[in-house]
Amino acid sequence: LAKTTQPISMDSYEGQEVNITCSHNNIATNDYITWYQQFPSQGPRFIIQGYKTKVTNEVASLFIPADRKSSTLSLPRVSLSDTAVYYCLVGGGSSGYSTLTFGKGTMLLVSP
Amino acid sequence: GAVVSQHPSWVICKSGTSVKIECRSLDFQATTMFWYRQFPKQSLMLMATSNEGSKATYEQGVEKDKFLINHASLTLSTLTVTSAHPEDSSFYICSAQTSGTGEQFFGPGTRLTVL
């Protein structure tokens, strides 16, 4: 399984755009990139998944360069409630979801 | 998205007792369920993969005789922590995988405290 590297923590202010980058140099051809959000004492919540280029949904965008060795989660106009740990996961096989391996995650702190 | 529940949400037990945690997929069938453990300020660690009707596959270092997993139906998997000790105190999270898209949905977690 490909290893991922993320910043341990990030700070931001309300209303700003936050970009969290994840490195995954050993990503395999059939690996997907998935991001989860976790609040304290809660289970992870799916944010977004992609394979290449750009994916956008109602909460975030995911940018993946052509070599797929990294990816960037972009959160537009964060609010205090976006304070959480964000995990970048790589793998999942053909379905994109099998056997997820969680790295250390990025603790995002949003201040007023 | 699909809903996964866990019961209980928290439990406190005495050392040496056994505790059962239930994981249910409420509105979909899950052929595969996963059990994770998370210690304070750490990431989720996969403990085992549970397939309906068959024996669970445990990750390296996880004692299968201590953490008993039963996946008797497509909507229910249980994790029993046998002879619990204080070092087993942790946050246990399950996830259920849909048979269609393969997407994983996580439960809310169960906080286990062993005195």
mmCIF file of C-alpha atoms in Angstrom, chain A residues 17-59:
data_model
loop_
_atom_site.group_PDB
_atom_site.id
_atom_site.type_symbol
_atom_site.label_atom_id
_atom_site.label_comp_id
_atom_site.label_asym_id
_atom_site.label_seq_id
_atom_site.Cartn_x
_atom_site.Cartn_y
_atom_site.Cartn_z
ATOM 1 C CA GLU A 17 -9.452 28.858 1.389
ATOM 2 C CA VAL A 18 -7.410 25.989 2.782
ATOM 3 C CA ASN A 19 -5.269 23.692 0.691
ATOM 4 C CA ILE A 20 -3.890 20.511 2.234
ATOM 5 C CA THR A 21 -1.332 18.678 0.162
ATOM 6 C CA CYS A 22 -0.595 14.988 0.440
ATOM 7 C CA SER A 23 2.430 13.228 -1.031
ATOM 8 C CA HIS A 24 2.127 9.665 -2.266
ATOM 9 C CA ASN A 25 5.196 8.951 -4.360
ATOM 10 C CA ASN A 26 4.590 5.216 -4.570
ATOM 11 C CA ILE A 27 0.993 5.350 -5.764
ATOM 12 C CA ALA A 28 0.061 2.371 -7.910
ATOM 13 C CA THR A 29 -1.662 2.513 -11.253
ATOM 14 C CA ASN A 30 -5.002 1.333 -9.935
ATOM 15 C CA ASP A 31 -4.939 3.313 -6.686
ATOM 16 C CA TYR A 32 -7.515 5.964 -5.916
ATOM 17 C CA ILE A 33 -6.980 8.990 -3.660
ATOM 18 C CA THR A 34 -9.582 9.479 -0.962
ATOM 19 C CA TRP A 35 -9.914 12.147 1.721
ATOM 20 C CA TYR A 36 -11.778 11.745 4.978
ATOM 21 C CA GLN A 37 -12.619 14.214 7.752
ATOM 22 C CA GLN A 38 -12.748 13.226 11.403
ATOM 23 C CA PHE A 39 -14.043 15.169 14.383
ATOM 24 C CA PRO A 40 -13.029 14.155 17.926
ATOM 25 C CA SER A 41 -14.747 10.998 19.141
ATOM 26 C CA GLN A 42 -16.515 10.457 15.831
ATOM 27 C CA GLY A 43 -15.998 8.136 12.902
ATOM 28 C CA PRO A 44 -14.374 9.459 9.725
ATOM 29 C CA ARG A 45 -16.595 11.106 7.162
ATOM 30 C CA PHE A 46 -15.964 10.808 3.420
ATOM 31 C CA ILE A 47 -15.092 14.101 1.743
ATOM 32 C CA ILE A 48 -13.967 13.371 -1.777
ATOM 33 C CA GLN A 49 -12.279 10.804 -3.990
ATOM 34 C CA GLY A 50 -10.400 11.053 -7.252
ATOM 35 C CA TYR A 51 -8.127 9.234 -9.631
ATOM 36 C CA LYS A 52 -6.659 12.018 -11.765
ATOM 37 C CA THR A 53 -7.036 15.689 -12.727
ATOM 38 C CA LYS A 54 -9.682 17.535 -10.739
ATOM 39 C CA VAL A 55 -12.744 16.463 -8.846
ATOM 40 C CA THR A 56 -15.207 18.842 -7.232
ATOM 41 C CA ASN A 57 -18.226 18.281 -5.050
ATOM 42 C CA GLU A 58 -20.359 20.437 -2.807
ATOM 43 C CA VAL A 59 -17.806 20.594 -0.003
#
